[in-house]
XYZ file of C-alpha atoms in Angstrom:
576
model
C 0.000 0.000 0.000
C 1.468 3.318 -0.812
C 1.210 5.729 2.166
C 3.177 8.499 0.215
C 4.281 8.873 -3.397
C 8.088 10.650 -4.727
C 7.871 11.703 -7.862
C 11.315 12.852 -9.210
C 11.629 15.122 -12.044
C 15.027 16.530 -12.696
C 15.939 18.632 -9.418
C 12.076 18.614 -8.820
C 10.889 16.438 -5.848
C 6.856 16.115 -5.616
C 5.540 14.675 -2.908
C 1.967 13.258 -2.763
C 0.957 11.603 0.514
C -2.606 10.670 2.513
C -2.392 13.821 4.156
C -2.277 15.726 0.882
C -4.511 14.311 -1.330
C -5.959 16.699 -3.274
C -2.500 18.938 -3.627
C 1.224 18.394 -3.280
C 4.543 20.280 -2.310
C 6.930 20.943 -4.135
C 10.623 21.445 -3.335
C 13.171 22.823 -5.481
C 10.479 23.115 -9.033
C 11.860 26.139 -10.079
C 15.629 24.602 -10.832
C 14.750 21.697 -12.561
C 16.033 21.257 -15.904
C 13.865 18.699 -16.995
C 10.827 20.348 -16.433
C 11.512 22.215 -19.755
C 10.749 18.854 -21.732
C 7.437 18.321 -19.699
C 6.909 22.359 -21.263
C 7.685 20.987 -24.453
C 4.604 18.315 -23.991
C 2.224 21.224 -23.170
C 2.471 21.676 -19.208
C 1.937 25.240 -18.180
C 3.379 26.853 -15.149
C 0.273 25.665 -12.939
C 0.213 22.234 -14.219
C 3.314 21.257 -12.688
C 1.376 20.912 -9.149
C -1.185 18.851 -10.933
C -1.624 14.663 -10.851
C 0.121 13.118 -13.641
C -2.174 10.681 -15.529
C -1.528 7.913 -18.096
C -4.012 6.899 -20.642
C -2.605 3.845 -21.880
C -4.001 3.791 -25.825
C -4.482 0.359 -27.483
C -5.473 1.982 -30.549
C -4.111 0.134 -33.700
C -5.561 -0.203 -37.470
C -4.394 -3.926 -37.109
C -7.511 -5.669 -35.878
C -11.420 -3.889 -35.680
C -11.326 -4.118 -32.658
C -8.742 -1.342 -31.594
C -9.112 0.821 -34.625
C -11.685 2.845 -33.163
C -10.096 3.238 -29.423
C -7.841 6.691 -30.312
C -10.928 8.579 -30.668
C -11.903 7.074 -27.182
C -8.538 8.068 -25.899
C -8.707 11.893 -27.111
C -11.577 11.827 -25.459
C -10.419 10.603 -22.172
C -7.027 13.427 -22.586
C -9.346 16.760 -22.795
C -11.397 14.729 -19.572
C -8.517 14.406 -17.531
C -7.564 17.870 -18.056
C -11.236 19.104 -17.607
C -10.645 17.370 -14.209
C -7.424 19.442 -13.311
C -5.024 16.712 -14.054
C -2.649 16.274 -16.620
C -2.716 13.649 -19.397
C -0.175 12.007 -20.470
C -0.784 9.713 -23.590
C 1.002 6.364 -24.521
C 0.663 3.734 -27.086
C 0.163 -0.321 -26.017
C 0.543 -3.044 -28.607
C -2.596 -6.050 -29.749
C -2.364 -8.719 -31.787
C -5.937 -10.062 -33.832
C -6.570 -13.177 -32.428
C -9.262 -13.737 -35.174
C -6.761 -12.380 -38.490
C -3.924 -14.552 -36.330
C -5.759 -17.394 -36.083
C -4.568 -20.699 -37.193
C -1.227 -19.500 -38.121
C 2.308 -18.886 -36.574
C 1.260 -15.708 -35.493
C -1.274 -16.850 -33.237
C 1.616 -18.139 -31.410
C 2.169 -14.452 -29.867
C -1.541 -13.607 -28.938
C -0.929 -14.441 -25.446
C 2.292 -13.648 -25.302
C 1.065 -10.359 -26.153
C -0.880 -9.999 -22.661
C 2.402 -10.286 -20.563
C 4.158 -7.515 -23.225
C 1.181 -5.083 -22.556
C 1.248 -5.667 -18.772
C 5.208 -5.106 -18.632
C 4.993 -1.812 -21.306
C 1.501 -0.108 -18.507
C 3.563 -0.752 -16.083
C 7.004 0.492 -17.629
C 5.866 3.603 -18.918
C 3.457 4.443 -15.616
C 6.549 3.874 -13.948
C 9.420 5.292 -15.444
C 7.316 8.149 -15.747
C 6.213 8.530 -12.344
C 2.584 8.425 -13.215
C 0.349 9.435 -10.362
C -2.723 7.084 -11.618
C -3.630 5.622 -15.458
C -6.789 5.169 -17.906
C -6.147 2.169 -19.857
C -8.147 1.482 -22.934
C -8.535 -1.777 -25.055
C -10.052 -3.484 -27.055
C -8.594 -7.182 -28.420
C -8.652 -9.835 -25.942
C -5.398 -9.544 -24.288
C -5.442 -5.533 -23.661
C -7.863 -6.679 -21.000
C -6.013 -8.703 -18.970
C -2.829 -6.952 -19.993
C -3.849 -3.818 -18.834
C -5.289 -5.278 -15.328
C -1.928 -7.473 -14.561
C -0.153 -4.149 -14.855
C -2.623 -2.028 -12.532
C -2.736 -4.797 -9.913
C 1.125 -4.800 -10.124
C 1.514 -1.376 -10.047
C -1.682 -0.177 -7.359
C -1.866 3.203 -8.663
C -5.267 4.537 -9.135
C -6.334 3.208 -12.497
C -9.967 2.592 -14.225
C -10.125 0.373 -17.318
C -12.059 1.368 -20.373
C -13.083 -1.200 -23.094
C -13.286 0.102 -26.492
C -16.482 -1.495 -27.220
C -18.008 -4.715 -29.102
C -18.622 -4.500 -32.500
C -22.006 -4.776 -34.088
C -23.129 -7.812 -35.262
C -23.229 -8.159 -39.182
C -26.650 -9.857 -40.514
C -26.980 -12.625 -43.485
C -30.380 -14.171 -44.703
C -31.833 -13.107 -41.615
C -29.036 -14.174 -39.029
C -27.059 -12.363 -36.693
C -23.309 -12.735 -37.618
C -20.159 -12.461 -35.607
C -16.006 -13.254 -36.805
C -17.019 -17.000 -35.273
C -19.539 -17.632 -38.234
C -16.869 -16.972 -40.843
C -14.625 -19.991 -39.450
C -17.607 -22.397 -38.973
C -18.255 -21.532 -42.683
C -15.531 -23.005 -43.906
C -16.165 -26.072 -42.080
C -19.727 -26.125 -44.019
C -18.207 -25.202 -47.124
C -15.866 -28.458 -46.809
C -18.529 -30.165 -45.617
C -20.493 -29.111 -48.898
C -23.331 -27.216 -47.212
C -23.117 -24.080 -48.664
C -21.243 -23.312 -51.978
C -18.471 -20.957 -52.697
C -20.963 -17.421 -53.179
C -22.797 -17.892 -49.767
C -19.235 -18.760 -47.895
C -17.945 -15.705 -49.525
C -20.653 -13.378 -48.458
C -20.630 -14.500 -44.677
C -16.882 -13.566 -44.985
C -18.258 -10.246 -46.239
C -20.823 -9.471 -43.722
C -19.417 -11.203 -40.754
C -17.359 -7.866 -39.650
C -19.185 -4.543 -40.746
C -17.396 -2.314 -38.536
C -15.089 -1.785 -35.245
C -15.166 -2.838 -31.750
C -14.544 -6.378 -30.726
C -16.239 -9.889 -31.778
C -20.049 -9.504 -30.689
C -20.711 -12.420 -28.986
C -19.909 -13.432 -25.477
C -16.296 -14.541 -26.535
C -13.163 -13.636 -24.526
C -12.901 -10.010 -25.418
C -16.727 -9.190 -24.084
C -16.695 -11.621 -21.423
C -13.072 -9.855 -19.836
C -15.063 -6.406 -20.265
C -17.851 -7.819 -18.160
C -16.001 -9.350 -15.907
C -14.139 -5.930 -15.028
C -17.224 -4.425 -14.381
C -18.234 -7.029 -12.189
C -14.131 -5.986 -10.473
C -15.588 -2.587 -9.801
C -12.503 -1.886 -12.325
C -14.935 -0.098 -14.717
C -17.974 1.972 -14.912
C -21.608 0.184 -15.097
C -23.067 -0.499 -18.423
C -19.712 -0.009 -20.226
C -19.127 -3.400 -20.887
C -21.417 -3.725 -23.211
C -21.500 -1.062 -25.201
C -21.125 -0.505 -28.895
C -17.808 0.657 -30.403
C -19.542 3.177 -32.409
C -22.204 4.678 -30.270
C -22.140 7.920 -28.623
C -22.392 6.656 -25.309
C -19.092 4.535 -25.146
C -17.675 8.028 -25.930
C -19.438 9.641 -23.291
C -18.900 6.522 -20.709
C -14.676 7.298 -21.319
C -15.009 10.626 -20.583
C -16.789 10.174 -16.823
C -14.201 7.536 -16.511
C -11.550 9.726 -16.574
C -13.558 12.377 -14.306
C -14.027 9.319 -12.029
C -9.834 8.431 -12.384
C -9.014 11.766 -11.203
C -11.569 11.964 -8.190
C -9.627 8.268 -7.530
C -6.480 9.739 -7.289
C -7.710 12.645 -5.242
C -9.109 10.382 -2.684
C -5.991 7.363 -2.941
C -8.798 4.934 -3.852
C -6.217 2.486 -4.897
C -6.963 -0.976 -7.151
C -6.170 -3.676 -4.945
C -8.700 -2.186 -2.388
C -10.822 -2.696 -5.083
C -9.356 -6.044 -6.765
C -9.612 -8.652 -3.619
C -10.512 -12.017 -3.381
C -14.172 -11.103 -2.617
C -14.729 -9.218 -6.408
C -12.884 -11.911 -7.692
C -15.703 -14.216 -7.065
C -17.581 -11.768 -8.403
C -16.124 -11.232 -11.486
C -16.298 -15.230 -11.378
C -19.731 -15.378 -10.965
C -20.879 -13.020 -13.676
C -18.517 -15.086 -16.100
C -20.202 -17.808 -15.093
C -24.063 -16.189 -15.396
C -23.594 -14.754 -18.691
C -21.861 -18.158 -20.539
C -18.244 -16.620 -20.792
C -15.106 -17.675 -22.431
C -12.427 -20.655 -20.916
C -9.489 -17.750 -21.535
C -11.142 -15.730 -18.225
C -10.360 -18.724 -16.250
C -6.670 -18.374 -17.465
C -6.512 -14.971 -16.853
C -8.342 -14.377 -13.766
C -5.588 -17.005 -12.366
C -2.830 -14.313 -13.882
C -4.794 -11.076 -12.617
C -4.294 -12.786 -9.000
C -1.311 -13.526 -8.696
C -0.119 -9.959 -10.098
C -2.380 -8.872 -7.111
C -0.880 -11.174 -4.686
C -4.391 -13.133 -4.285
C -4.469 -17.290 -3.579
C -7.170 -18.435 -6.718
C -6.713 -21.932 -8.047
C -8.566 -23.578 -10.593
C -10.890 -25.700 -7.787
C -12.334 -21.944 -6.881
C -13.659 -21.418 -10.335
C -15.512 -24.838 -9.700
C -16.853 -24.043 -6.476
C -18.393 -20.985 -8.359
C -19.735 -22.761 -10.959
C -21.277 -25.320 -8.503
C -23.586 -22.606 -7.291
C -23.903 -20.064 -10.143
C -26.677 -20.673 -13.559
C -26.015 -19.350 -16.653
C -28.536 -16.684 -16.897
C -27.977 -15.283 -20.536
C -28.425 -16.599 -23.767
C -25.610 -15.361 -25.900
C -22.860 -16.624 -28.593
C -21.395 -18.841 -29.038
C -23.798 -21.640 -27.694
C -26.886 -19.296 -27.269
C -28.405 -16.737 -30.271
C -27.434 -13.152 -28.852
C -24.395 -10.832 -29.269
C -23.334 -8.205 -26.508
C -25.398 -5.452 -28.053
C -28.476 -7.361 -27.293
C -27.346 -8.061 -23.761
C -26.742 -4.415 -23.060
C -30.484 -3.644 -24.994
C -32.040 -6.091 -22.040
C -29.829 -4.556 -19.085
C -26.546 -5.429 -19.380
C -23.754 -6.717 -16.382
C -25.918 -4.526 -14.030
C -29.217 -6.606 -14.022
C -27.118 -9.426 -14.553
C -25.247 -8.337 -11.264
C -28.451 -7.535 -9.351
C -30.096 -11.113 -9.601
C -27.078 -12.258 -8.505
C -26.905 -10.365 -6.015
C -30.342 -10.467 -4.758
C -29.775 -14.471 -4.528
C -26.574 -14.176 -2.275
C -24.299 -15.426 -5.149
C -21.923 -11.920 -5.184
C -20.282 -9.771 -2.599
C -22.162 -5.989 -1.951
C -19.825 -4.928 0.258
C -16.900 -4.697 -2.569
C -15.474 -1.287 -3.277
C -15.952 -0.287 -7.406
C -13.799 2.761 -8.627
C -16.140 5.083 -7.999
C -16.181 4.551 -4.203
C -19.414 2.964 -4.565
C -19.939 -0.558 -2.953
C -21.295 -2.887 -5.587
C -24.650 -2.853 -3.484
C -25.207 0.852 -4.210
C -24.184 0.620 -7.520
C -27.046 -1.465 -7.910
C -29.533 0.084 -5.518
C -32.082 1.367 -8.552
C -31.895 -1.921 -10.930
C -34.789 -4.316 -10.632
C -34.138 -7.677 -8.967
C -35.542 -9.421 -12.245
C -34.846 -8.627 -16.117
C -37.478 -7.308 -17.935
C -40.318 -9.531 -19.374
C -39.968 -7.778 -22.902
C -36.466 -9.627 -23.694
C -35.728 -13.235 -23.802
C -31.476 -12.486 -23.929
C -31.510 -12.237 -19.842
C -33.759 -15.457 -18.455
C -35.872 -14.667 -15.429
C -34.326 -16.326 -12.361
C -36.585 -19.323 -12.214
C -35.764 -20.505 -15.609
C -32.077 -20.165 -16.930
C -30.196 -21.543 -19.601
C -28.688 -23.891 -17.252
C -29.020 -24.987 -13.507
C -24.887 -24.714 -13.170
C -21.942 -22.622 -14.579
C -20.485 -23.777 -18.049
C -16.669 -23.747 -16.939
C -16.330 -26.977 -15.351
C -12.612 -28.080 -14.035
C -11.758 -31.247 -15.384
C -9.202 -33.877 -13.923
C -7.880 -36.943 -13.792
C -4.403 -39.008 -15.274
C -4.832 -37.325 -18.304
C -4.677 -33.883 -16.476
C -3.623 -34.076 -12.773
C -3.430 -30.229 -12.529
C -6.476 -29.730 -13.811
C -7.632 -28.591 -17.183
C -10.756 -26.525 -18.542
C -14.132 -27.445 -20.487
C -17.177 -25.171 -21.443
C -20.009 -27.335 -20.939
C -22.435 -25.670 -22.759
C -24.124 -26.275 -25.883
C -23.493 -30.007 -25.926
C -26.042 -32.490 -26.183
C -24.048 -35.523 -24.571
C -22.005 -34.488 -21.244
C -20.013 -37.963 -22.129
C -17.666 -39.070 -24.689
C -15.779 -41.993 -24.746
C -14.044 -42.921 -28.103
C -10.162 -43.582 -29.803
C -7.480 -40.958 -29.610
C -6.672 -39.301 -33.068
C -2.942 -37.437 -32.031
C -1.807 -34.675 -33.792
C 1.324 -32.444 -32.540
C -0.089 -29.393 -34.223
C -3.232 -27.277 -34.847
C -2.189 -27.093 -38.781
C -2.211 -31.382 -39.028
C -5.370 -31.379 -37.282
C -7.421 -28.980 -39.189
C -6.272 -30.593 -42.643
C -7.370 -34.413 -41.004
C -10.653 -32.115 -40.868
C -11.328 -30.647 -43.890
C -9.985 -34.018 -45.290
C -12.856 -36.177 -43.989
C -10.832 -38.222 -42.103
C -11.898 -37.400 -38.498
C -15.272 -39.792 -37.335
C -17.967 -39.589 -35.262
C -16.832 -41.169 -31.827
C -13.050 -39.916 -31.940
C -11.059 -37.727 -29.489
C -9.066 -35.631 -30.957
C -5.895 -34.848 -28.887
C -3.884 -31.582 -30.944
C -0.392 -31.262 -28.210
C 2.482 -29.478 -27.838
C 0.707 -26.038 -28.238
C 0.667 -25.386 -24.321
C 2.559 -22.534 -23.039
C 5.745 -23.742 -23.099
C 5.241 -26.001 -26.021
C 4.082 -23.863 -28.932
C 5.025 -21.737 -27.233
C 2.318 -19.166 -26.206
C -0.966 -21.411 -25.900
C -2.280 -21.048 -29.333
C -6.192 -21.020 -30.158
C -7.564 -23.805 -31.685
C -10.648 -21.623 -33.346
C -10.285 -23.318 -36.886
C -10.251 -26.698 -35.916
C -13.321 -26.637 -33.510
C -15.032 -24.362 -36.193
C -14.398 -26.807 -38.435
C -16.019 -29.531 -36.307
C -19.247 -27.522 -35.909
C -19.357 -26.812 -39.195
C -19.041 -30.176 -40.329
C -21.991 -31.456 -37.926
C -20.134 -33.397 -35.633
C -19.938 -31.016 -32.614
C -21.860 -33.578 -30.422
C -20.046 -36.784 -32.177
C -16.478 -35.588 -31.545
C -14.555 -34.477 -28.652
C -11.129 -32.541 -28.610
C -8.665 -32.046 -26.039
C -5.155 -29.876 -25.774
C -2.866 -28.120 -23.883
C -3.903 -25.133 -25.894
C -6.431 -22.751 -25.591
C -9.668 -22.328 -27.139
C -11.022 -19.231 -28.550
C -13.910 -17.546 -26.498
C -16.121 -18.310 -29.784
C -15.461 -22.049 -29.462
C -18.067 -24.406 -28.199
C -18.859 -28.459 -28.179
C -17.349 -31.294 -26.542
C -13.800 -29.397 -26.066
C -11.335 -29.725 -23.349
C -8.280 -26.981 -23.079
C -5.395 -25.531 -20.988
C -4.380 -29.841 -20.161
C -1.594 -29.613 -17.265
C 0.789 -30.714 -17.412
C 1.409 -29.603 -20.752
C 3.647 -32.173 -23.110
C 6.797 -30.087 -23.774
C 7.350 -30.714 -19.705
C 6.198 -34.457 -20.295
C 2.510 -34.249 -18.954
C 0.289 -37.266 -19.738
C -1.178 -35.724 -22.772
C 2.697 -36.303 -24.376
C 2.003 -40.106 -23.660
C -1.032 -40.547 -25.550
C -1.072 -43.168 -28.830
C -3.155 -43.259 -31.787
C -6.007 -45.413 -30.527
C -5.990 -45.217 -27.065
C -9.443 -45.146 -25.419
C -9.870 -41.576 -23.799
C -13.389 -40.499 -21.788
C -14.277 -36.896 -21.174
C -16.945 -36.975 -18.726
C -18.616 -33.407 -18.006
C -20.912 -34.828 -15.286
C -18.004 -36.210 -12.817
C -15.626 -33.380 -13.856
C -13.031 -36.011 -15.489
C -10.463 -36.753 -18.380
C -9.046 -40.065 -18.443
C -6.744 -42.014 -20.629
C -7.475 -45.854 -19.975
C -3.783 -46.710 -19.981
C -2.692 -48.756 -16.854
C -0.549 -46.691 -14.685
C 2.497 -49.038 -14.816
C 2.122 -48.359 -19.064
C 2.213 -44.364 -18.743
C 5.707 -44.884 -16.596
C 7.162 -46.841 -18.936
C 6.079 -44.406 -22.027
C 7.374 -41.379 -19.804
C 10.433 -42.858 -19.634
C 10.761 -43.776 -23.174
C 9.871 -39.661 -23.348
C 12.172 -37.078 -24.728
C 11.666 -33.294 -24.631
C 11.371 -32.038 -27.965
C 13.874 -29.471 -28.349
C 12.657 -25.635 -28.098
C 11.448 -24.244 -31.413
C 12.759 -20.751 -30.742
C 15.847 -20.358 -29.436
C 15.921 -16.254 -29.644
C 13.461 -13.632 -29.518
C 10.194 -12.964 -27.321
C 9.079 -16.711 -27.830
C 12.214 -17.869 -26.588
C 12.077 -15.856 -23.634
C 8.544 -16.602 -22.989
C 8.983 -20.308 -23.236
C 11.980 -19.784 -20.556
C 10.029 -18.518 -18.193
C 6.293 -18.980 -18.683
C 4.546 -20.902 -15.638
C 1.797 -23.767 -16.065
C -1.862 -22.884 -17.073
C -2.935 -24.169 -14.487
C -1.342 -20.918 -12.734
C -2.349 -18.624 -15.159
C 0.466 -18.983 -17.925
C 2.014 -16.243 -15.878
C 5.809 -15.000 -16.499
C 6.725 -13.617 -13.405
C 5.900 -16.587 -11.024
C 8.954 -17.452 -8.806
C 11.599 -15.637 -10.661
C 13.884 -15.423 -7.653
C-alpha cells in the first residue's frame, strides 16, 4: 500500500501523501532542468502541481477491434484535463486473435498480454505516473492492462473500447465465429463458394470487438463485475455515442480516484474476484477468463486456483443466452440490461459480494440500488431467475491421469455431457485442421492436438479453426477434442483446453497413442486415458523433450520462463 508517493523530475521532488490528497509540495520546481521537456509536452506553469495521468491507448488499425479506441482516448485526454489533471498519452501493442488465427502468429496472442502488462507498467513507472486510464479493445489488452494495474496499485480505471455490431446474413445475426464455422460447411459441402464468400463479407461490418460473449466481451464484463470499470460499459457498442461519453466520466471518475488514494487492490480482492467469477459464469463466458483471472491474481498477490472457479460454478446458472452456444451478441445483452441486471439477480440471490469497493467509491450494493431484482419480461437475452439456460456454470474443471493439474471445459451447448471414443494425435493445430477438412476425423473420436501449451508452442495457441471446423461439419456432439492449448472464447462443443501438465514438460497428454481409449466426462468433472498406470511410466520414460522451437526472440524468452496454465500462464511466477 502506498502511504506516500516521490515523484522525481530533474531537481524537482513532488511529494503526494494521505495527508495531501488533493495537492502536493513541491521542493526545489523552479531549478529543474527537466521540467523544460514536460513544457515541451504542453504543461503550463500551474500544471506542474497537478496529478500526472496515463491513458494507456491500445489503438491500432491492425484488428477492428482497436481501430476505433484513439478517438476514445482523445476523449479521455481533454477529460482528464477538464478534471485538473494532466494527461499524459502512450501507445500499447494487440495482436488479432481472429486475423492470427490458425497460423504462426497466433503463437504471440498471449504472449502479447504479458508484453502489454510489462509496457503499462514500464511507462506508468518510469514516468512517475500518479494514476492511469487504460483502454482496449482485443482480448489480451484486457487482462494486460489489469496485470499491470494490480502490479503497479496506482489509481487506475479500465475502459473497453467497445463490441462491435453484429453483421446480418439471410436473416441471421453474424459475428467473426460464423466466418470460421463456414468453412467447415463449405468443406462439408453445405453451402457453396458465393454464400461462404458473403458470410466472410458481412461477418465484420465495422469496429469494436467480436459480438458475442467470446473472450474479449466476457473480460469487459467481468471488469465491471471488479468494480474496475464503470456500469453499463461493458457492453456497449464501439460506435455509439455513449461509449464516448462513458470514457469521458471515466476519466472524471480516475481523477476523483487519485484525489481520494482509492487504490486498485482495495478494489481487486478475493471477494470481487468471485464476483467477477460469478458473472462469467451467469452470462456463458469464455475458458481464456479462467486463465486470466488465475494471472490477474497472482499480479495482485491473491491465492485463486482452478478448484475456486468450480466451487463458483457449482452454485452459479447461466442466466444469458448469448454466442457462441446461445443466439445473442453483446449489443443485445446491453439492450435487455446489461452486467448490471445481470449483477443484481445475482446479487439479490446471495451469489456476489455488496460490500466490494468499485472505482467510484461505490460498494457494488449501491451501484445497484435502482436496478430491478428481475430482467425485464420484454427480452428473452436475460432469463428470469426461475428458468435459466442452465441450472450450473459452463466452466467446469476437469481432472484426472490425463490432467492431474487440472484442465478446462465449457459445458455448454453439448447435447451428450459424455464421450468416450479412440485418440486421433496430432502435434499441431495445422495437421489437425487438414485431417478435418480431409474427412478423415469420425464420429466417436477424441481428438488430442499437443504441444501447443505454453511452453510447447510456445504461447498457448487457439484452436478456433479446428473446432469451427467440427461444428461446421456437424459433428460437434459426435467428436470431442482435447489440448494443452487454448480455445477461442467463440469455441463451443465437446472441447477440453489448458491440459496440465502440458507435453513439452512431459505431462500425460505427451504419452497418448493413436487409438488409445480416452473419456471426457462433463458430469463427474473427469479426463481419463485408460492406460494402466504401470504403461504411462514406462512411455514417460521412453519420453524425450522435444527441443525448443525458438531459441531467440520474445518466444524464446517466454517459453523460458512462462509458468503452467494451471497458474495462469504467468511470467513472473517465482523468478527469484
Amino acid at each position: 500500500m502506498r502511504h506516500k508517493k516521490i515523484l522525481a523530475v530533474g531537481a524537482s521532488v513532488i511529494i503526494m501523501s494521505e495527508n495531501l490528497k488533493s495537492q502536493v509540495v513541491t521542493q526545489g520546481v523552479q531549478r529543474s532542468p527537466n521540467r523544460a521537456m514536460l513544457r515541451a509536452v504542453g504543461f503550463q506553469d500551474a500544471d506542474f502541481t497537478k496529478a500526472i495521468v496515463g491513458i494507456a491507448n491500445g489503438y491500432s488499425t491492425i484488428t477492428p477491434c482497436n481501430m476505433g479506441i484513439n478517438q476514445l482516448a482523445q476523449r479521455a485526454e481533454v477529460a482528464v484535463k477538464t478534471a485538473g489533471a494532466m494527461p499524459q498519452m502512450f501507445g500499447t501493442i494487440t495482436i488479432s486473435d481472429g486475423i492470427s488465427m490458425g497460423t504462426e502468429g497466433m503463437k504471440y496472442s498471449l504472449v502479447s498480454r504479458e508484453v502489454i502488462a510489462d509496457s503499462i507498467e514500464t511507462a506508468c513507472t518510469g514516468q512517475s505516473m500518479d494514476g492511469v486510464l487504460a483502454i482496449g479493445g482485443c482480448d489480451k489488452n484486457m487482462p494486460g492492462a489489469m496485470i499491470a494495474i494490480a502490479r503497479m496499485n496506482i489509481p487506475a480505471v479500465f475502459v473497453y473500447g467497445g463490441t462491435i455490431k453484429p453483421g446480418h446474413y439471410n436473416g441471421k445475426d453474424l459475428t467473426v465465429v460464423s466466418s470460421f464455422e463456414a468453412v467447415g460447411q463449405h468443406s462439408a459441402k453445405k453451402i457453396d463458394d458465393s454464400e461462404l464468400l458473403e458470410i466472410e463479407r458481412r461477418a465484420c461490418p465495422g469496429a469494436g470487438s467480436c459480438g458475442g460473449m467470446y473472450t474479449a466481451n466476457t473480460m469487459s464484463s467481468a471488469f465491471e463485475a471488479l468494480g474496475m470499470s464503470l456500469p453499463y460499459s461493458s457492453t456497449m457498442a464501439a460506435e455509439d455515442a455513449e461509449k464516448a461519453d462513458s470514457t469521458e466520466k471515466s476519466a472524471h471518475v480516475l481523477v476523483e480516484a487519485i484525489r481520494k488514494q482509492l487504490l486498485p487492490r482495495q478494489i481487486i480482492t478475493r471477494k470481487s474476484i468471485e464476483n467477477a467469477i460469478s458473472v462469467i459464469m451467469a452470462v456463458g463466458g469464455s475458458t481464456n477468463a479462467v486463465l486470466h483471472f488465475l494471472a490477474i491474481a497472482n499480479a495482485a498477490g491473491i491465492e485463486l486456483a482452478l478448484d475456486d472457479f468450480e466451487a463458483v460454478r457449482a452454485r452459479v446458472p447461466v442466466l444469458c443466452d448469448l454466442k457462441p452456444s446461445g443466439q445473442y451478441v453483446a449489443t443485445d445483452l446491453h439492450k435487455a440490461g446489461g452486467i448490471p441486471q445481470v449483477m443484481k439477480m445475482l446479487l439479490a440471490h446471495g451469489l456476489i459480494h455488496g460490500d466490494c469497493l468499485t472505482i467510484s467509491g461505490q460498494t457494488i450494493a449501491e451501484t445497484l440500488a435502482n436496478i430491478p431484482e428481475e430482467p425485464s419480461a420484454n427480452q428473452d437475452v436475460i432469463r428470469p431467475w426461475n428458468n435459466p439456460m442452465y441450472a450450473q456454470g459452463h466452466l467446469a474443471i476437469l481432472k484426472g491421469n490425463l490432467a492431474t493439474e487440472g484442465a478446462v471445459a465449457k459445458i455448454t451447448g453439448i447435447k451428450k455431457a459424455t464421450i468416450s471414443g479412440p485418440a486421433r494425435v496430432f502435434e499441431s493445430e495445422e495437421s489437425c485442421l487438414d485431417a478435418i477438412l480431409a474427412k478423415k476425423i469420425n464420429p466417436g473420436d477424441v481428438i488430442v492436438i499437443r504441444y501447443e501449451g505454453p511452453k510447447g508452442g510456445p504461447g498457448m495457441r487457439e484452436m478456433l479453426a479446428p473446432t469451427s471446423a467440427i461444428i461446421g461439419a456437424g459433428l460437434g456432439d459426435a467428436v470431442g477434442l482435447i489440448t494443452d492449448g487454448r480455445f477461442s472464447g467463440g469455441t463451443y462443443g465437446m472441447v477440453v483446453g489448458h491440459v496440465a501438465p502440458e507435453a513439452a514438460v512431459g505431462g500425460a497428454i505427451a504419452l497418448v497413442h493413436e487409438g488409445d481409449t480416452i473419456t471426457i466426462d462433463a458430469n463427474s468433472r473427469s479426463l481419463q486415458l485408460h492406460v494402466s498406470d504401470e504403461e504411462l511410466a514406462q512411455r514417460h520414460a521412453n519420453w524425450q523433450a522435444p527441443p525448443p522451437r525458438y531459441t531467440t526472440g520474445v518466444l524464446a524468452k517466454y517459453a523460458k520462463l512462462v509458468s503452467s496454465s494451471s497458474l495462469g500462464a504467468v511470467t513472473d511466477l517465482n523468478l527469484f
